[in-house]
mmCIF file of C-alpha atoms in Angstrom:
data_model
loop_
_atom_site.group_PDB
_atom_site.id
_atom_site.type_symbol
_atom_site.label_atom_id
_atom_site.label_comp_id
_atom_site.label_asym_id
_atom_site.label_seq_id
_atom_site.Cartn_x
_atom_site.Cartn_y
_atom_site.Cartn_z
ATOM 1 C CA HIS A 1 36.925 -8.449 -30.876
ATOM 2 C CA GLY A 2 39.916 -9.826 -29.656
ATOM 3 C CA HIS A 3 40.828 -7.415 -27.025
ATOM 4 C CA LYS A 4 41.624 -8.032 -23.290
ATOM 5 C CA ALA A 5 39.613 -5.867 -20.629
ATOM 6 C CA VAL A 6 41.415 -4.467 -17.578
ATOM 7 C CA LEU A 7 38.659 -3.317 -15.343
ATOM 8 C CA LEU A 8 40.026 -0.774 -12.703
ATOM 9 C CA VAL A 9 38.563 -0.355 -9.046
ATOM 10 C CA GLY A 10 39.306 2.782 -7.196
ATOM 11 C CA GLY A 11 40.944 1.860 -4.142
ATOM 12 C CA ALA A 12 42.827 5.118 -3.954
ATOM 13 C CA THR A 13 40.567 7.542 -5.799
ATOM 14 C CA GLY A 14 37.538 6.412 -3.797
ATOM 15 C CA LEU A 15 39.635 7.794 -0.656
ATOM 16 C CA ILE A 16 39.429 11.311 -2.398
ATOM 17 C CA GLY A 17 36.103 11.342 -4.610
ATOM 18 C CA ASP A 18 35.382 12.909 -8.102
ATOM 19 C CA PRO A 19 34.401 16.254 -7.913
ATOM 20 C CA ASP A 20 33.274 16.768 -11.351
ATOM 21 C CA GLY A 21 29.783 17.434 -11.680
ATOM 22 C CA LYS A 22 29.412 18.217 -7.712
ATOM 23 C CA ASN A 23 28.650 21.765 -6.556
ATOM 24 C CA GLU A 24 29.796 20.955 -2.665
ATOM 25 C CA GLU A 25 32.951 19.248 -1.502
ATOM 26 C CA ARG A 26 32.391 15.611 -0.819
ATOM 27 C CA GLY A 27 33.147 14.135 2.488
ATOM 28 C CA LEU A 28 35.760 12.052 2.884
ATOM 29 C CA ALA A 29 35.096 8.369 2.596
ATOM 30 C CA ASP A 30 35.888 5.692 5.537
ATOM 31 C CA PRO A 31 39.389 3.867 4.216
ATOM 32 C CA GLY A 32 37.779 0.694 5.483
ATOM 33 C CA GLU A 33 34.424 0.894 3.904
ATOM 34 C CA ILE A 34 36.475 2.046 0.392
ATOM 35 C CA THR A 35 38.368 -1.383 0.837
ATOM 36 C CA LYS A 36 34.923 -3.169 1.193
ATOM 37 C CA ASN A 37 33.410 -1.564 -1.784
ATOM 38 C CA THR A 38 36.231 -2.156 -3.938
ATOM 39 C CA GLU A 39 36.021 -5.934 -3.090
ATOM 40 C CA ALA A 40 32.307 -6.222 -3.558
ATOM 41 C CA ILE A 41 32.710 -4.467 -6.873
ATOM 42 C CA THR A 42 35.486 -6.900 -7.991
ATOM 43 C CA ALA A 43 33.184 -9.755 -6.871
ATOM 44 C CA GLN A 44 30.416 -7.849 -9.122
ATOM 45 C CA TYR A 45 32.971 -8.096 -12.196
ATOM 46 C CA ARG A 46 33.888 -11.683 -11.709
ATOM 47 C CA ARG A 47 30.027 -12.591 -11.785
ATOM 48 C CA LEU A 48 29.032 -10.443 -14.509
ATOM 49 C CA PHE A 49 31.696 -11.185 -16.599
ATOM 50 C CA ALA A 50 32.500 -14.787 -15.995
ATOM 51 C CA GLY A 51 33.579 -16.505 -19.074
ATOM 52 C CA SER A 52 35.249 -13.347 -20.419
ATOM 53 C CA LYS A 53 38.963 -12.492 -20.869
ATOM 54 C CA PHE A 54 39.407 -9.664 -18.438
ATOM 55 C CA GLU A 55 42.001 -8.549 -15.398
ATOM 56 C CA VAL A 56 40.811 -6.693 -12.439
ATOM 57 C CA VAL A 57 43.062 -3.766 -10.921
ATOM 58 C CA ASN A 58 43.320 -1.720 -8.086
ATOM 59 C CA ASN A 59 44.551 1.732 -8.238
ATOM 60 C CA LYS A 60 45.458 1.639 -4.338
ATOM 61 C CA ASP A 61 48.354 -0.806 -5.664
ATOM 62 C CA TRP A 62 50.041 1.511 -7.287
ATOM 63 C CA LEU A 63 49.255 4.865 -5.536
ATOM 64 C CA HIS A 64 49.080 3.758 -1.909
ATOM 65 C CA ASP A 65 53.005 4.125 -1.396
ATOM 66 C CA MET A 66 54.005 6.698 -3.915
ATOM 67 C CA HIS A 67 56.132 9.451 -2.608
ATOM 68 C CA TYR A 68 54.549 12.727 -2.885
ATOM 69 C CA LEU A 69 57.660 14.307 -4.315
ATOM 70 C CA ASP A 70 58.013 11.455 -6.859
ATOM 71 C CA PHE A 71 54.458 12.324 -7.786
ATOM 72 C CA LEU A 72 55.070 15.807 -8.409
ATOM 73 C CA ARG A 73 58.346 15.410 -10.597
ATOM 74 C CA ASP A 74 56.764 12.804 -12.808
ATOM 75 C CA ILE A 75 53.486 13.587 -12.778
ATOM 76 C CA GLY A 76 52.760 16.824 -11.691
ATOM 77 C CA LYS A 77 55.479 18.719 -13.964
ATOM 78 C CA HIS A 78 53.691 16.953 -17.011
ATOM 79 C CA VAL A 79 49.857 18.495 -16.764
ATOM 80 C CA PRO A 80 49.480 22.307 -17.443
ATOM 81 C CA MET A 81 47.260 24.211 -14.941
ATOM 82 C CA ARG A 82 45.765 26.123 -17.811
ATOM 83 C CA GLN A 83 44.545 22.878 -18.558
ATOM 84 C CA MET A 84 43.117 22.086 -15.096
ATOM 85 C CA LEU A 85 41.851 25.597 -14.422
ATOM 86 C CA ALA A 86 39.626 25.381 -17.642
ATOM 87 C CA ARG A 87 37.697 22.314 -16.336
ATOM 88 C CA GLU A 88 33.945 23.349 -16.432
ATOM 89 C CA PHE A 89 33.582 22.146 -12.841
ATOM 90 C CA VAL A 90 36.521 24.118 -11.300
ATOM 91 C CA GLN A 91 35.225 27.278 -12.941
ATOM 92 C CA THR A 92 31.846 26.951 -11.584
ATOM 93 C CA ARG A 93 33.270 26.174 -7.866
ATOM 94 C CA LEU A 94 35.787 28.799 -8.198
ATOM 95 C CA GLY A 95 33.248 31.500 -9.495
ATOM 96 C CA GLU A 96 31.454 33.811 -7.408
ATOM 97 C CA GLU A 97 28.362 31.582 -6.525
ATOM 98 C CA GLY A 98 31.026 28.626 -6.174
ATOM 99 C CA SER A 99 31.356 26.674 -2.948
ATOM 100 C CA GLY A 100 35.230 26.539 -3.404
ATOM 101 C CA ILE A 101 37.110 23.336 -4.043
ATOM 102 C CA SER A 102 40.061 21.736 -2.067
ATOM 103 C CA TYR A 103 43.522 21.192 -3.373
ATOM 104 C CA ALA A 104 42.605 17.300 -2.988
ATOM 105 C CA GLU A 105 39.461 17.325 -5.145
ATOM 106 C CA PHE A 106 41.286 19.745 -7.825
ATOM 107 C CA SER A 107 43.987 17.139 -7.812
ATOM 108 C CA TYR A 108 41.774 14.239 -8.516
ATOM 109 C CA VAL A 109 42.076 14.417 -12.216
ATOM 110 C CA LEU A 110 46.114 14.059 -11.844
ATOM 111 C CA ILE A 111 45.155 10.562 -9.995
ATOM 112 C CA GLN A 112 43.061 9.466 -12.734
ATOM 113 C CA ALA A 113 45.184 10.683 -15.316
ATOM 114 C CA TYR A 114 48.379 8.625 -13.836
ATOM 115 C CA ASP A 115 45.815 5.747 -13.680
ATOM 116 C CA PHE A 116 45.616 5.674 -17.390
ATOM 117 C CA LEU A 117 49.646 5.932 -17.751
ATOM 118 C CA ARG A 118 50.221 3.129 -15.478
ATOM 119 C CA LEU A 119 47.660 0.988 -17.255
ATOM 120 C CA TYR A 120 49.413 1.893 -20.605
ATOM 121 C CA GLU A 121 52.829 1.220 -19.580
ATOM 122 C CA ASP A 122 52.224 -1.756 -17.388
ATOM 123 C CA LYS A 123 49.193 -3.485 -19.303
ATOM 124 C CA GLY A 124 49.407 -2.133 -22.721
ATOM 125 C CA VAL A 125 46.051 -0.327 -22.373
ATOM 126 C CA THR A 126 45.341 2.109 -25.434
ATOM 127 C CA LEU A 127 41.660 2.263 -24.790
ATOM 128 C CA GLN A 128 39.968 3.853 -22.016
ATOM 129 C CA LEU A 129 36.075 3.488 -21.887
ATOM 130 C CA CYS A 130 33.839 5.639 -19.861
ATOM 131 C CA GLY A 131 30.952 7.632 -19.208
ATOM 132 C CA SER A 132 30.453 11.066 -20.711
ATOM 133 C CA ASP A 133 30.973 12.534 -17.436
ATOM 134 C CA GLN A 134 34.481 11.205 -17.085
ATOM 135 C CA TRP A 135 35.499 12.749 -20.446
ATOM 136 C CA GLY A 136 37.688 15.378 -19.160
ATOM 137 C CA ASN A 137 39.480 12.952 -16.564
ATOM 138 C CA SER A 138 40.133 10.297 -19.455
ATOM 139 C CA VAL A 139 41.573 12.872 -22.196
ATOM 140 C CA ALA A 140 43.704 14.066 -18.904
ATOM 141 C CA GLY A 141 45.290 10.712 -18.953
ATOM 142 C CA VAL A 142 45.748 10.638 -22.954
ATOM 143 C CA ASP A 143 47.456 14.031 -22.830
ATOM 144 C CA LEU A 144 50.008 12.854 -19.946
ATOM 145 C CA ILE A 145 50.478 9.416 -21.904
ATOM 146 C CA ARG A 146 51.360 11.944 -25.007
ATOM 147 C CA ARG A 147 53.478 14.386 -22.790
ATOM 148 C CA LYS A 148 55.572 11.484 -20.911
ATOM 149 C CA THR A 149 55.971 8.771 -23.754
ATOM 150 C CA GLY A 150 55.052 10.616 -26.986
ATOM 151 C CA LYS A 151 53.078 7.840 -27.718
ATOM 152 C CA GLU A 152 49.174 7.890 -28.634
ATOM 153 C CA ALA A 153 46.231 6.473 -26.356
ATOM 154 C CA HIS A 154 42.384 6.884 -26.939
ATOM 155 C CA VAL A 155 39.161 7.361 -25.331
ATOM 156 C CA TYR A 156 35.736 5.706 -25.976
ATOM 157 C CA ALA A 157 32.995 7.782 -24.011
ATOM 158 C CA SER A 158 29.542 6.710 -24.007
ATOM 159 C CA PRO A 159 26.476 9.007 -22.952
ATOM 160 C CA LEU A 160 25.073 8.644 -19.306
ATOM 161 C CA VAL A 161 21.848 6.986 -19.616
ATOM 162 C CA VAL A 162 19.240 9.218 -18.553
ATOM 163 C CA ASN A 163 15.629 8.714 -17.490
ATOM 164 C CA LYS A 164 13.439 10.442 -20.204
ATOM 165 C CA ALA A 165 10.705 10.802 -18.101
ATOM 166 C CA THR A 166 12.481 12.673 -15.384
ATOM 167 C CA GLY A 167 15.501 14.052 -16.900
ATOM 168 C CA ARG A 168 17.510 12.379 -14.334
ATOM 169 C CA LYS A 169 20.351 10.058 -14.985
ATOM 170 C CA PHE A 170 21.061 6.562 -13.868
ATOM 171 C CA GLY A 171 23.574 6.580 -11.214
ATOM 172 C CA LYS A 172 24.121 5.292 -7.587
ATOM 173 C CA THR A 173 24.112 8.436 -6.195
ATOM 174 C CA GLU A 174 20.545 9.229 -7.423
ATOM 175 C CA GLU A 175 17.383 9.036 -5.403
ATOM 176 C CA GLY A 176 15.827 5.484 -5.892
ATOM 177 C CA ALA A 177 18.774 4.136 -7.125
ATOM 178 C CA ILE A 178 19.232 0.197 -7.578
ATOM 179 C CA TRP A 179 21.813 -1.641 -6.684
ATOM 180 C CA LEU A 180 23.832 -5.066 -8.416
ATOM 181 C CA ASP A 181 24.413 -5.838 -4.703
ATOM 182 C CA PRO A 182 21.186 -8.164 -3.804
ATOM 183 C CA TYR A 183 21.831 -6.971 -0.105
ATOM 184 C CA LYS A 184 20.907 -3.484 -1.120
ATOM 185 C CA THR A 185 18.439 -4.035 -3.681
ATOM 186 C CA THR A 186 17.018 -7.332 -3.305
ATOM 187 C CA PRO A 187 16.486 -9.078 -7.009
ATOM 188 C CA THR A 188 12.610 -8.953 -6.738
ATOM 189 C CA GLN A 189 13.266 -5.235 -6.057
ATOM 190 C CA PHE A 190 15.426 -5.047 -8.900
ATOM 191 C CA TYR A 191 13.047 -6.740 -11.305
ATOM 192 C CA GLN A 192 10.337 -4.521 -9.902
ATOM 193 C CA PHE A 193 12.457 -1.411 -10.758
ATOM 194 C CA TRP A 194 12.477 -2.701 -14.352
ATOM 195 C CA MET A 195 9.197 -3.542 -14.644
ATOM 196 C CA ASN A 196 8.143 0.023 -13.550
ATOM 197 C CA VAL A 197 10.035 1.885 -16.118
ATOM 198 C CA ASP A 198 8.033 4.133 -18.441
ATOM 199 C CA ASP A 199 6.949 3.504 -22.197
ATOM 200 C CA GLU A 200 8.865 6.465 -23.491
ATOM 201 C CA GLY A 201 12.487 4.901 -21.967
ATOM 202 C CA VAL A 202 11.829 0.928 -22.427
ATOM 203 C CA ALA A 203 13.118 0.565 -26.091
ATOM 204 C CA ASP A 204 16.330 2.324 -24.990
ATOM 205 C CA TYR A 205 17.138 0.308 -21.826
ATOM 206 C CA LEU A 206 16.065 -2.881 -23.891
ATOM 207 C CA LYS A 207 19.068 -1.873 -26.594
ATOM 208 C CA ILE A 208 21.550 -0.975 -23.662
ATOM 209 C CA TYR A 209 20.898 -3.187 -20.630
ATOM 210 C CA THR A 210 20.316 -6.364 -22.417
ATOM 211 C CA GLU A 211 21.671 -9.041 -24.817
ATOM 212 C CA LEU A 212 18.802 -9.389 -27.014
ATOM 213 C CA ASP A 213 19.472 -9.169 -30.653
ATOM 214 C CA LYS A 214 17.685 -6.371 -33.040
ATOM 215 C CA ASN A 215 15.067 -8.348 -34.319
ATOM 216 C CA THR A 216 13.828 -9.747 -30.918
ATOM 217 C CA ILE A 217 14.056 -6.286 -29.355
ATOM 218 C CA GLU A 218 11.903 -4.780 -32.697
ATOM 219 C CA ASP A 219 9.373 -7.664 -32.286
ATOM 220 C CA ILE A 220 9.035 -6.977 -28.529
ATOM 221 C CA LEU A 221 8.421 -3.327 -29.375
ATOM 222 C CA ASP A 222 5.709 -4.183 -31.917
ATOM 223 C CA LYS A 223 3.754 -6.147 -29.592
ATOM 224 C CA GLN A 224 4.091 -3.606 -27.056
ATOM 225 C CA LYS A 225 2.540 -1.009 -29.541
ATOM 226 C CA LYS A 226 -0.263 -3.573 -30.580
ATOM 227 C CA ASP A 227 -1.065 -3.951 -26.728
ATOM 228 C CA PRO A 228 0.391 -1.339 -24.752
ATOM 229 C CA GLY A 229 -1.357 -2.672 -21.318
ATOM 230 C CA SER A 230 0.511 -6.086 -21.976
ATOM 231 C CA ARG A 231 3.969 -3.964 -20.803
ATOM 232 C CA ILE A 232 5.817 -6.805 -22.714
ATOM 233 C CA ALA A 233 8.573 -4.537 -23.295
ATOM 234 C CA GLN A 234 8.958 -4.051 -19.346
ATOM 235 C CA ARG A 235 8.488 -7.762 -18.563
ATOM 236 C CA SER A 236 11.128 -8.673 -21.327
ATOM 237 C CA LEU A 237 13.610 -5.903 -20.052
ATOM 238 C CA ALA A 238 12.981 -6.898 -16.107
ATOM 239 C CA ARG A 239 13.582 -10.847 -16.986
ATOM 240 C CA GLU A 240 16.404 -10.295 -19.040
ATOM 241 C CA VAL A 241 18.629 -7.963 -16.841
ATOM 242 C CA THR A 242 17.878 -9.417 -13.829
ATOM 243 C CA GLU A 243 18.813 -13.158 -15.267
ATOM 244 C CA LEU A 244 22.138 -11.084 -16.135
ATOM 245 C CA VAL A 245 23.030 -9.652 -12.546
ATOM 246 C CA HIS A 246 21.466 -12.206 -10.332
ATOM 247 C CA GLY A 247 20.928 -15.320 -12.550
ATOM 248 C CA ALA A 248 18.122 -17.589 -14.025
ATOM 249 C CA ASP A 249 16.703 -19.086 -10.558
ATOM 250 C CA GLU A 250 16.837 -15.458 -8.787
ATOM 251 C CA ALA A 251 15.111 -13.922 -12.018
ATOM 252 C CA LYS A 252 12.403 -16.709 -12.271
ATOM 253 C CA LEU A 253 11.890 -16.328 -8.641
ATOM 254 C CA ALA A 254 11.540 -12.512 -8.662
ATOM 255 C CA GLU A 255 9.324 -12.855 -11.364
ATOM 256 C CA ALA A 256 6.810 -15.176 -9.506
ATOM 257 C CA VAL A 257 6.918 -12.910 -6.422
ATOM 258 C CA THR A 258 6.069 -9.965 -8.718
ATOM 259 C CA GLU A 259 3.223 -12.010 -10.395
ATOM 260 C CA PHE A 260 1.686 -12.500 -6.740
ATOM 261 C CA LEU A 261 2.329 -8.949 -5.920
ATOM 262 C CA THR A 262 0.748 -7.422 -8.538
ATOM 263 C CA GLY A 263 -2.227 -9.604 -8.366
ATOM 264 C CA ARG A 264 -1.734 -11.258 -11.755
ATOM 265 C CA THR A 265 -1.418 -14.719 -9.910
ATOM 266 C CA PRO A 266 -3.621 -15.238 -6.514
ATOM 267 C CA ILE A 267 -1.806 -15.249 -3.655
ATOM 268 C CA GLY A 268 -3.353 -18.786 -2.714
ATOM 269 C CA LYS A 269 -1.519 -20.025 -5.207
ATOM 270 C CA ALA A 270 2.164 -19.392 -3.900
ATOM 271 C CA GLY A 271 4.351 -22.002 -3.249
ATOM 272 C CA LYS A 272 6.540 -22.474 -0.214
ATOM 273 C CA GLU A 273 9.571 -20.916 -1.655
ATOM 274 C CA THR A 274 8.115 -18.296 -3.342
ATOM 275 C CA LEU A 275 5.835 -17.471 -0.140
ATOM 276 C CA GLU A 276 9.038 -17.324 2.126
ATOM 277 C CA ARG A 277 10.431 -14.724 -0.511
ATOM 278 C CA ILE A 278 7.350 -12.618 -0.210
ATOM 279 C CA ARG A 279 7.590 -12.616 3.529
ATOM 280 C CA ARG A 280 11.143 -11.086 3.073
ATOM 281 C CA GLU A 281 9.897 -8.693 0.643
ATOM 282 C CA ILE A 282 7.302 -6.980 2.341
ATOM 283 C CA PRO A 283 5.450 -6.434 5.864
ATOM 284 C CA ASN A 284 3.472 -9.382 7.145
ATOM 285 C CA ALA A 285 1.261 -9.954 9.895
ATOM 286 C CA ARG A 286 -0.898 -12.754 11.386
ATOM 287 C CA THR A 287 -4.582 -12.367 12.313
ATOM 288 C CA SER A 288 -7.893 -14.366 12.633
ATOM 289 C CA GLU A 289 -10.334 -14.907 9.734
ATOM 290 C CA THR A 290 -12.573 -12.117 11.523
ATOM 291 C CA GLY A 291 -9.531 -9.789 12.513
ATOM 292 C CA SER A 292 -9.207 -6.146 12.439
ATOM 293 C CA VAL A 293 -8.269 -4.763 9.520
ATOM 294 C CA ILE A 294 -7.042 -1.402 11.160
ATOM 295 C CA GLU A 295 -4.530 -3.227 13.314
ATOM 296 C CA VAL A 296 -3.006 -5.072 10.529
ATOM 297 C CA LEU A 297 -2.630 -1.917 8.254
ATOM 298 C CA VAL A 298 -0.847 -0.300 11.579
ATOM 299 C CA ALA A 299 1.336 -3.648 12.394
ATOM 300 C CA THR A 300 2.552 -3.754 8.919
ATOM 301 C CA GLY A 301 3.453 -0.031 8.616
ATOM 302 C CA LEU A 302 0.648 0.865 5.992
ATOM 303 C CA ALA A 303 -0.767 2.983 8.201
ATOM 304 C CA ALA A 304 0.791 5.351 10.855
ATOM 305 C CA SER A 305 -2.280 5.072 13.442
ATOM 306 C CA ASN A 306 -5.549 3.665 13.702
ATOM 307 C CA THR A 307 -7.099 7.063 12.913
ATOM 308 C CA GLU A 308 -5.365 7.068 9.504
ATOM 309 C CA ALA A 309 -6.208 3.493 8.865
ATOM 310 C CA ARG A 310 -9.753 4.672 9.278
ATOM 311 C CA ARG A 311 -9.533 7.468 6.959
ATOM 312 C CA LEU A 312 -7.609 4.973 4.272
ATOM 313 C CA LEU A 313 -10.794 2.853 4.501
ATOM 314 C CA ALA A 314 -13.247 5.639 4.461
ATOM 315 C CA GLY A 315 -11.291 6.889 1.320
ATOM 316 C CA ASN A 316 -11.437 3.662 -0.343
ATOM 317 C CA ALA A 317 -7.559 3.368 -0.535
ATOM 318 C CA VAL A 318 -7.391 -0.097 0.673
ATOM 319 C CA SER A 319 -7.720 -3.498 -0.873
ATOM 320 C CA VAL A 320 -7.563 -7.050 -0.037
ATOM 321 C CA ASN A 321 -6.303 -8.998 -2.900
ATOM 322 C CA GLY A 322 -7.029 -6.532 -5.413
ATOM 323 C CA HIS A 323 -10.633 -5.586 -4.337
ATOM 324 C CA LYS A 324 -11.452 -2.247 -2.657
ATOM 325 C CA VAL A 325 -12.682 -2.733 0.788
ATOM 326 C CA ASP A 326 -14.165 -0.223 3.426
ATOM 327 C CA ARG A 327 -15.013 -2.435 6.391
ATOM 328 C CA GLU A 328 -12.873 -2.802 9.687
ATOM 329 C CA THR A 329 -12.704 -6.509 9.991
ATOM 330 C CA PHE A 330 -11.648 -9.209 7.513
ATOM 331 C CA GLU A 331 -14.117 -12.160 6.381
ATOM 332 C CA ALA A 332 -13.304 -15.926 5.828
ATOM 333 C CA ASP A 333 -13.701 -15.478 2.241
ATOM 334 C CA ASP A 334 -10.795 -12.882 1.957
ATOM 335 C CA PHE A 335 -8.009 -15.559 2.715
ATOM 336 C CA GLN A 336 -6.744 -18.073 -0.047
ATOM 337 C CA GLY A 337 -4.843 -20.880 1.219
ATOM 338 C CA GLY A 338 -4.663 -18.952 4.849
ATOM 339 C CA ARG A 339 -3.524 -15.728 3.442
ATOM 340 C CA LEU A 340 -4.142 -12.551 1.593
ATOM 341 C CA LEU A 341 -2.481 -9.351 0.331
ATOM 342 C CA LEU A 342 -3.334 -6.282 1.712
ATOM 343 C CA ARG A 343 -2.579 -2.962 -0.116
ATOM 344 C CA ARG A 344 -2.573 0.591 0.487
ATOM 345 C CA GLY A 345 -3.215 2.585 -2.664
ATOM 346 C CA LYS A 346 -1.985 1.271 -5.918
ATOM 347 C CA ALA A 347 1.757 0.440 -5.851
ATOM 348 C CA PHE A 348 2.272 -2.833 -5.099
ATOM 349 C CA LYS A 349 5.502 -1.751 -2.858
ATOM 350 C CA ASP A 350 2.730 -0.666 -0.442
ATOM 351 C CA SER A 351 1.504 -4.308 0.427
ATOM 352 C CA ALA A 352 1.560 -6.712 3.244
ATOM 353 C CA LEU A 353 1.232 -10.350 3.344
ATOM 354 C CA VAL A 354 -1.531 -11.498 5.974
ATOM 355 C CA GLU A 355 -1.719 -14.872 7.012
ATOM 356 C CA LEU A 356 -4.196 -16.932 9.463
ATOM 357 C CA THR A 357 -2.791 -17.551 13.106
#
């Protein structure tokens, strides 16, 4: 829409940590780790928004060498204590059942407010975009700009994305979080996360996380409604988001790997590149045509012991290429092109690639 985006990384704020929404004091992060993280986030910005008009800034650049007395006189003087004490998380932490709050975390809002002021003065930024959990910190910046300059600035807050099935937000500190960094969450794991989202939330995720137009999304959802088993909505979502984050080649490979792991495509048809990716994604082992199923279950971590392996077999919880087995040895017909997929239970993440020696 003709605006210039200024994308902020928190090389300074990361050293303190935002206390909002936290019931306990955060541990202080290692400065070296913060520097590493800001560099990684900057690289992700540049990859995700390549071709767009934007600038990346780091608040460490203006906060690192700022003198404490200057900060108190220039910023602290313009921030009412009543406003800071009224924050919900402060009230909670200072209440009878609260864990208390340090001066460092209490002052975090001042730093974020100052960020907005600096961006307003140095870059002409008049609109800050944030998640709804950052509303208080962002509005503090609007108030600081008004008190310091007499000018007007704005905040656009969007709701946090919440998993409707669990009621939990999408966030990096949440259990089961996925990462943009391929070394933290591989493209295949990333793709599979979106493949596994529930039917209740998939429509929202298509609208939020993809660039598909309204008509295309409606068409996908209509097909999903007519044939829920096809999971066309999840498949479209996984493909689109993985391509946005990791590129078309990685998305195509992740989709191919998932097809094999889910049994939709026989493992014997896997090509060299796909097979190599599968080896990196799941445990693998080698055996003979009549090798021990029990030994392979234990060697790949699908069972903790021989006893558990036998219990899984007896409980009909082990499958070879999607077919349940209760025998303790493999057979020659199990192998497709010299390989098979061994699985414990229903989740394809609990699979192992078994190849002939």
